[in-house]
Amino acid sequence: MSLTFLVAILAVFTFGMAVVFPGSIKLRLAERLSLDDARMGRLLMAWQVTTLVVTLLVGPALDRYGHRPVLVAGFVIVAVAMALFGAARRPAAAFAAAVVLGIGGSCVNAGGNTLLPALRPDNPAAASNLGNVFFGLGAFVVPFLASRLVDRIGFSAGLRVFALVAGAAAVPAALSSYPALSSGFDVSVAFGLLANPVVLLAGLGLFCYIGLEVSAASWTTTYLKNAGFNEKRAAVIFSFFWVAMMVGRLAASQWVTTDLGKATVASAALGTAVILLLMTLRGGTALAGACAIALGMFFAPLFPTIVGLTLGRFAPSLYGSVFAIIFALGLLGSSIGPAAIGAVSHKHGIRSAYRLMVALAALLFVLAFFL
């Protein structure tokens, strides 16, 4: 394994940590700072909005300055944010930490997901799938270890452990060599991507997928409790959702190619729609648990394959700008999807709300034929 590839997987691993970090500590943080649900919701929104805005800035910065400064800064900023959460004594400090986490997370996300395809231009979709196995690992590790660390060494010290892990990755990021992506950054070309149909279709695809993933991450434990599982068992089953995603991406990295990319996305989207449709039906706990795990398997190749296929259509000097646009569009899905499911669930129940996710998966299936 080259040092550059190690840095790329550390970047997506760190972004996986950053994505689940606020949710993994929110109960302890709310108790510590006396935050009610409304204030915690605003804190999470501050993190998401920051991620959206900064992603649009980081992409062009990658094309202009290259990977080294963006990734080194990203690892350090994520580490600072995690330490700030641990040190927060007032709500304002926690809000500041959420904003800092959004900045750092945007850097490592864009840096890692553009570096992976650049390291294997002959098959960017496979490279993206392999690297994003470690996103799932990062998303799995934080909730698995957070409560154990906090119980054993305390809230602040426990979060500093995660900060040290993220910050340590800045060392190889600083020492690594990187492919030369930029042959001269042109702002007008970058802005022109906003009207490019390939970019817009991929962005709409990520709107569907990220909306699905974040909705599942937000509501699957609620669905499992509704199906008859207790809270602890629901959390354990949901952890296997991330394991299934890692396994699925590892498998996809071994056989997906540019020629098979469209079929991969279409098949995975169709499988997702079928599983979600089953989840809207009344069934026993065995069916509910199996569907929750299978969902991670079908989700697995969607994001990395869409990203790999899309970046493969452009010159490496535009990878950052292309990724910024399509991921920002995807984040809009994560802002709308979970809230819409919550609203429908409140009136009609969680199973009825999952019909919205079936519709998103069906739309993604259709879009796959135009990627």
Coordinates of C-alpha atoms in Angstrom, one line a residue:
M1 CA 0.0 0.0 0.0
S2 CA 1.4 3.4 -1.0
L3 CA 1.6 6.3 1.5
T4 CA -0.7 8.3 -0.8
F5 CA -3.4 5.6 -0.8
L6 CA -3.1 5.3 3.0
V7 CA -3.7 9.1 3.3
A8 CA -6.8 8.7 1.0
I9 CA -8.4 6.0 3.1
L10 CA -7.5 7.9 6.3
A11 CA -9.4 10.9 4.9
V12 CA -12.6 8.9 4.2
F13 CA -12.2 7.1 7.5
T14 CA -11.9 10.5 9.3
F15 CA -15.0 11.8 7.4
G16 CA -16.9 8.7 8.5
M17 CA -15.9 9.5 12.1
A18 CA -17.0 13.2 11.6
V19 CA -20.4 12.3 10.1
V20 CA -21.5 10.2 13.1
F21 CA -19.6 12.1 15.8
P22 CA -22.3 14.7 16.7
G23 CA -25.0 12.0 16.9
S24 CA -22.8 9.6 18.9
I25 CA -22.2 12.2 21.6
K26 CA -25.4 14.2 21.5
L27 CA -27.1 12.5 24.5
R28 CA -24.0 13.1 26.8
L29 CA -23.5 16.6 25.4
A30 CA -27.1 17.5 25.9
E31 CA -27.0 16.4 29.5
R32 CA -23.6 18.1 30.1
L33 CA -24.7 21.5 28.6
S34 CA -28.5 21.3 29.4
L35 CA -29.4 21.3 25.7
D36 CA -33.0 20.5 24.9
D37 CA -34.0 18.8 21.6
A38 CA -34.6 22.1 19.8
R39 CA -31.2 23.5 20.6
M40 CA -29.5 20.2 19.8
G41 CA -31.3 20.3 16.4
R42 CA -30.0 23.8 15.7
L43 CA -26.5 22.6 16.6
L44 CA -26.8 19.7 14.1
M45 CA -28.1 22.1 11.5
A46 CA -25.2 24.4 12.0
W47 CA -22.9 21.5 11.3
Q48 CA -24.7 20.5 8.2
V49 CA -25.0 24.0 6.8
T50 CA -21.3 24.6 7.4
T51 CA -20.5 21.3 5.6
L52 CA -22.6 22.3 2.6
V53 CA -21.1 25.8 2.3
V54 CA -17.5 24.8 2.9
T55 CA -17.7 21.9 0.4
L56 CA -18.4 24.4 -2.3
L57 CA -15.3 26.3 -1.4
V58 CA -13.0 23.4 -0.7
G59 CA -13.5 21.8 -4.2
P60 CA -12.1 24.7 -6.2
A61 CA -9.3 25.0 -3.6
L62 CA -8.3 21.5 -4.3
D63 CA -8.1 22.2 -8.0
R64 CA -6.1 25.4 -7.3
Y65 CA -3.7 24.3 -4.5
G66 CA -3.7 20.5 -4.6
H67 CA -4.4 17.8 -2.0
R68 CA -1.6 18.4 0.6
P69 CA -2.7 21.7 2.2
V70 CA -6.4 20.7 2.1
L71 CA -5.9 17.3 3.7
V72 CA -3.4 18.4 6.3
A73 CA -5.7 21.3 7.3
G74 CA -8.7 19.0 7.3
F75 CA -7.2 16.4 9.7
V76 CA -6.0 19.1 12.1
I77 CA -9.3 21.0 12.0
V78 CA -11.4 17.8 12.6
A79 CA -9.1 17.0 15.6
V80 CA -9.6 20.5 17.0
A81 CA -13.3 20.3 16.6
M82 CA -13.5 17.0 18.5
A83 CA -11.4 18.4 21.3
L84 CA -13.6 21.5 21.4
F85 CA -16.7 19.4 21.9
G86 CA -15.0 17.7 24.9
A87 CA -13.9 21.1 26.4
A88 CA -17.2 22.8 25.8
R89 CA -18.8 24.2 29.0
R90 CA -21.4 26.4 27.4
P91 CA -23.8 25.8 24.4
A92 CA -22.0 28.5 22.4
A93 CA -18.8 26.6 22.6
A94 CA -20.5 23.4 21.3
F95 CA -22.0 25.4 18.4
A96 CA -18.5 26.6 17.6
A97 CA -17.2 23.1 17.7
A98 CA -20.0 22.0 15.3
V99 CA -19.0 24.7 12.8
V100 CA -15.3 23.7 13.0
L101 CA -16.2 20.1 12.5
G102 CA -18.1 21.0 9.4
I103 CA -15.1 22.9 8.0
G104 CA -12.6 20.0 8.7
G105 CA -15.0 17.3 7.6
S106 CA -15.5 19.1 4.2
C107 CA -11.8 19.2 3.7
V108 CA -11.1 15.5 4.4
N109 CA -14.2 14.4 2.5
A110 CA -13.4 16.3 -0.7
G111 CA -9.7 15.5 -0.4
G112 CA -10.1 11.7 0.1
N113 CA -12.9 11.2 -2.5
T114 CA -11.0 13.0 -5.2
L115 CA -7.7 11.5 -4.4
L116 CA -9.0 7.9 -4.6
P117 CA -10.1 8.1 -8.3
A118 CA -6.9 10.0 -9.2
L119 CA -4.8 7.2 -7.9
R120 CA -6.5 4.7 -10.3
P121 CA -7.6 6.6 -13.4
D122 CA -8.2 3.3 -15.3
N123 CA -11.0 2.3 -12.9
P124 CA -12.0 5.2 -10.7
A125 CA -15.3 3.5 -9.6
A126 CA -13.4 0.5 -8.1
A127 CA -10.9 2.8 -6.4
S128 CA -13.7 4.8 -4.9
N129 CA -15.5 1.7 -3.6
L130 CA -12.4 0.2 -2.0
G131 CA -11.5 3.5 -0.3
N132 CA -15.0 4.1 1.0
V133 CA -14.9 0.8 2.9
F134 CA -13.1 2.9 5.4
F135 CA -15.8 5.5 5.6
G136 CA -18.1 2.7 6.9
L137 CA -15.3 1.7 9.4
G138 CA -15.0 5.3 10.7
A139 CA -18.8 5.5 11.0
F140 CA -18.9 2.2 12.9
V141 CA -16.0 2.8 15.2
V142 CA -17.1 6.1 16.8
P143 CA -20.5 5.0 18.2
F144 CA -19.1 1.6 19.1
L145 CA -16.3 3.2 21.2
A146 CA -17.7 6.6 22.3
S147 CA -19.8 5.4 25.2
R148 CA -17.1 3.0 26.4
L149 CA -14.4 5.6 26.4
V150 CA -16.6 8.2 28.1
D151 CA -17.6 5.8 30.8
R152 CA -14.0 4.7 31.4
I153 CA -12.0 7.9 31.2
G154 CA -14.5 10.7 31.1
F155 CA -16.2 12.9 28.5
S156 CA -13.4 15.3 27.7
A157 CA -10.6 12.7 27.8
G158 CA -12.6 10.3 25.7
L159 CA -13.2 12.8 22.9
R160 CA -9.5 13.8 23.0
V161 CA -8.7 10.2 22.0
F162 CA -10.8 10.6 18.8
A163 CA -9.1 14.0 18.3
L164 CA -5.6 12.4 18.5
V165 CA -6.6 9.7 16.0
A166 CA -7.8 12.4 13.5
G167 CA -4.9 14.7 14.1
A168 CA -2.3 12.0 13.7
A169 CA -3.3 11.5 10.1
A170 CA -2.0 15.0 9.3
V171 CA 1.6 13.6 9.6
P172 CA 1.4 11.1 6.6
A173 CA -0.7 13.7 4.7
A174 CA 2.1 16.2 5.0
L175 CA 4.8 13.7 4.0
S176 CA 3.0 12.0 1.1
S177 CA 3.4 12.9 -2.6
Y178 CA 0.2 13.5 -4.7
P179 CA -0.8 13.2 -8.3
A180 CA -0.7 16.6 -10.1
L181 CA -4.3 17.3 -10.6
S182 CA -4.2 20.9 -11.7
S183 CA -2.8 22.2 -14.9
G184 CA -4.0 25.7 -14.2
F185 CA -7.2 26.5 -12.4
D186 CA -9.8 28.4 -14.3
V187 CA -12.6 30.0 -12.4
S188 CA -14.8 30.3 -15.4
V189 CA -14.5 26.6 -16.3
A190 CA -15.4 25.7 -12.7
F191 CA -18.5 27.9 -12.8
G192 CA -19.4 26.4 -16.1
L193 CA -19.7 23.0 -14.4
L194 CA -22.9 24.2 -12.8
A195 CA -24.7 23.8 -16.1
N196 CA -23.0 20.6 -17.1
P197 CA -25.7 17.8 -17.6
V198 CA -23.2 15.1 -16.4
V199 CA -22.6 17.0 -13.2
L200 CA -26.3 17.8 -12.6
L201 CA -27.4 14.2 -13.2
A202 CA -24.7 12.9 -10.8
G203 CA -25.7 15.6 -8.3
L204 CA -29.4 14.5 -8.5
G205 CA -28.2 10.9 -8.1
L206 CA -26.4 11.9 -4.9
F207 CA -29.4 13.9 -3.8
C208 CA -31.3 10.6 -3.8
Y209 CA -28.6 8.5 -2.3
I210 CA -27.4 10.8 0.5
G211 CA -31.0 11.5 1.3
L212 CA -31.6 7.7 1.6
E213 CA -28.4 7.1 3.7
V214 CA -29.0 9.9 6.2
S215 CA -32.7 9.0 6.5
A216 CA -31.8 5.4 7.2
A217 CA -29.1 6.5 9.7
S218 CA -31.7 8.8 11.4
W219 CA -34.7 6.5 11.5
T220 CA -33.8 2.8 11.3
T221 CA -33.5 2.4 15.0
T222 CA -37.0 3.9 15.3
Y223 CA -38.2 1.5 12.7
L224 CA -36.7 -1.5 14.5
K225 CA -38.2 -0.4 17.8
N226 CA -41.6 -0.2 16.1
A227 CA -41.0 -3.7 14.8
G228 CA -40.6 -5.0 18.3
F229 CA -36.9 -4.7 19.2
N230 CA -35.8 -3.0 22.4
E231 CA -33.5 0.0 22.2
K232 CA -30.3 -2.0 22.9
R233 CA -31.0 -4.7 20.4
A234 CA -32.1 -2.1 17.7
A235 CA -28.7 -0.4 18.2
V236 CA -26.8 -3.7 17.8
I237 CA -28.7 -4.6 14.6
F238 CA -28.1 -1.1 13.2
S239 CA -24.4 -1.5 13.7
F240 CA -24.6 -4.4 11.3
F241 CA -26.0 -2.0 8.7
W242 CA -22.5 -0.3 8.6
V243 CA -20.8 -3.7 8.6
A244 CA -22.9 -4.7 5.6
M245 CA -22.0 -1.5 3.8
M246 CA -18.3 -2.1 4.3
V247 CA -18.6 -5.7 3.0
G248 CA -20.6 -4.5 0.0
R249 CA -18.1 -1.8 -0.9
L250 CA -15.2 -4.3 -0.6
A251 CA -17.0 -6.7 -2.9
A252 CA -17.9 -4.0 -5.4
S253 CA -14.3 -2.8 -5.6
Q254 CA -13.3 -6.3 -6.9
W255 CA -15.7 -6.4 -9.9
V256 CA -17.1 -2.9 -10.7
T257 CA -15.7 -1.2 -13.8
T258 CA -16.5 1.9 -15.8
D259 CA -18.5 -0.3 -18.2
L260 CA -20.4 -2.0 -15.4
G261 CA -20.9 1.2 -13.3
K262 CA -24.3 2.1 -14.7
A263 CA -25.6 -1.5 -14.2
T264 CA -24.1 -1.5 -10.7
V265 CA -26.0 1.7 -9.7
A266 CA -29.2 0.5 -11.3
S267 CA -29.1 -2.9 -9.7
A268 CA -28.3 -1.5 -6.2
A269 CA -31.0 1.2 -6.5
L270 CA -33.6 -1.5 -7.5
G271 CA -32.5 -3.7 -4.6
T272 CA -32.8 -0.8 -2.2
A273 CA -36.3 0.0 -3.4
V274 CA -37.4 -3.6 -2.9
I275 CA -35.9 -3.8 0.6
L276 CA -37.5 -0.5 1.6
L277 CA -40.8 -1.6 0.1
L278 CA -40.6 -4.7 2.3
M279 CA -39.9 -2.5 5.3
T280 CA -43.2 -0.7 4.7
L281 CA -45.1 -4.0 5.2
R282 CA -46.1 -5.5 8.5
G283 CA -43.8 -8.4 9.3
G284 CA -42.0 -10.0 12.2
T285 CA -38.8 -8.9 13.9
A286 CA -36.7 -11.3 11.8
L287 CA -37.8 -9.7 8.6
A288 CA -37.3 -6.2 10.0
G289 CA -33.8 -7.0 11.2
A290 CA -32.8 -8.7 8.0
C291 CA -34.1 -5.8 5.9
A292 CA -32.2 -3.2 8.0
I293 CA -28.9 -5.1 7.4
A294 CA -29.6 -5.8 3.7
L295 CA -30.2 -2.1 3.2
G296 CA -26.5 -1.4 4.1
M297 CA -25.4 -4.0 1.5
F298 CA -27.5 -2.5 -1.3
F299 CA -26.5 1.1 -0.3
A300 CA -22.8 0.1 -0.4
P301 CA -21.8 0.7 -4.0
L302 CA -24.1 3.7 -4.8
F303 CA -22.1 6.7 -3.5
P304 CA -18.6 5.6 -4.5
T305 CA -19.7 4.3 -8.0
I306 CA -21.6 7.5 -8.8
V307 CA -18.6 9.6 -7.7
G308 CA -16.1 7.4 -9.5
L309 CA -18.1 7.3 -12.8
T310 CA -18.6 11.1 -12.7
L311 CA -15.0 12.1 -12.0
G312 CA -13.9 9.7 -14.7
R313 CA -15.6 11.8 -17.2
F314 CA -13.5 14.9 -16.4
A315 CA -9.9 16.0 -16.4
P316 CA -8.2 15.5 -13.0
S317 CA -7.7 19.3 -12.8
L318 CA -11.5 19.6 -12.3
Y319 CA -12.0 16.8 -9.8
G320 CA -12.4 19.1 -6.8
S321 CA -14.9 21.4 -8.4
V322 CA -17.0 18.5 -9.8
F323 CA -17.1 16.8 -6.5
A324 CA -18.0 20.0 -4.6
I325 CA -21.1 20.5 -6.8
I326 CA -22.4 16.9 -6.8
F327 CA -21.8 16.5 -3.1
A328 CA -23.4 19.8 -2.2
L329 CA -26.5 18.7 -4.2
G330 CA -26.4 15.4 -2.3
L331 CA -26.3 17.3 1.0
L332 CA -29.6 19.0 0.1
G333 CA -31.1 15.5 0.1
S334 CA -29.8 14.8 3.6
S335 CA -31.5 18.1 4.7
I336 CA -34.9 17.3 3.2
G337 CA -35.2 13.5 3.5
P338 CA -35.0 12.9 7.3
A339 CA -37.2 15.8 8.1
A340 CA -39.9 14.7 5.6
I341 CA -39.8 11.2 7.1
G342 CA -40.2 12.6 10.5
A343 CA -43.2 14.6 9.5
V344 CA -44.9 11.7 7.8
S345 CA -44.0 9.3 10.6
H346 CA -45.6 11.7 13.2
K347 CA -48.9 11.5 11.4
H348 CA -49.0 8.1 9.8
G349 CA -46.3 5.9 11.4
I350 CA -42.7 5.0 10.5
R351 CA -43.6 2.3 8.0
S352 CA -45.8 4.7 5.9
A353 CA -43.0 7.3 6.1
Y354 CA -40.6 4.8 4.5
R355 CA -42.6 5.0 1.3
L356 CA -40.8 8.3 0.7
M357 CA -37.5 6.4 0.7
V358 CA -39.0 3.9 -1.8
A359 CA -39.8 6.8 -4.1
L360 CA -36.2 8.2 -3.8
A361 CA -34.7 4.7 -4.5
A362 CA -37.0 4.4 -7.6
L363 CA -35.9 7.8 -8.9
L364 CA -32.3 6.8 -8.4
F365 CA -33.0 3.6 -10.4
V366 CA -34.3 5.7 -13.3
L367 CA -31.4 8.2 -13.1
A368 CA -28.9 5.3 -13.3
F369 CA -29.6 4.8 -17.0
F370 CA -28.6 8.4 -17.7
L371 CA -25.4 8.5 -15.8

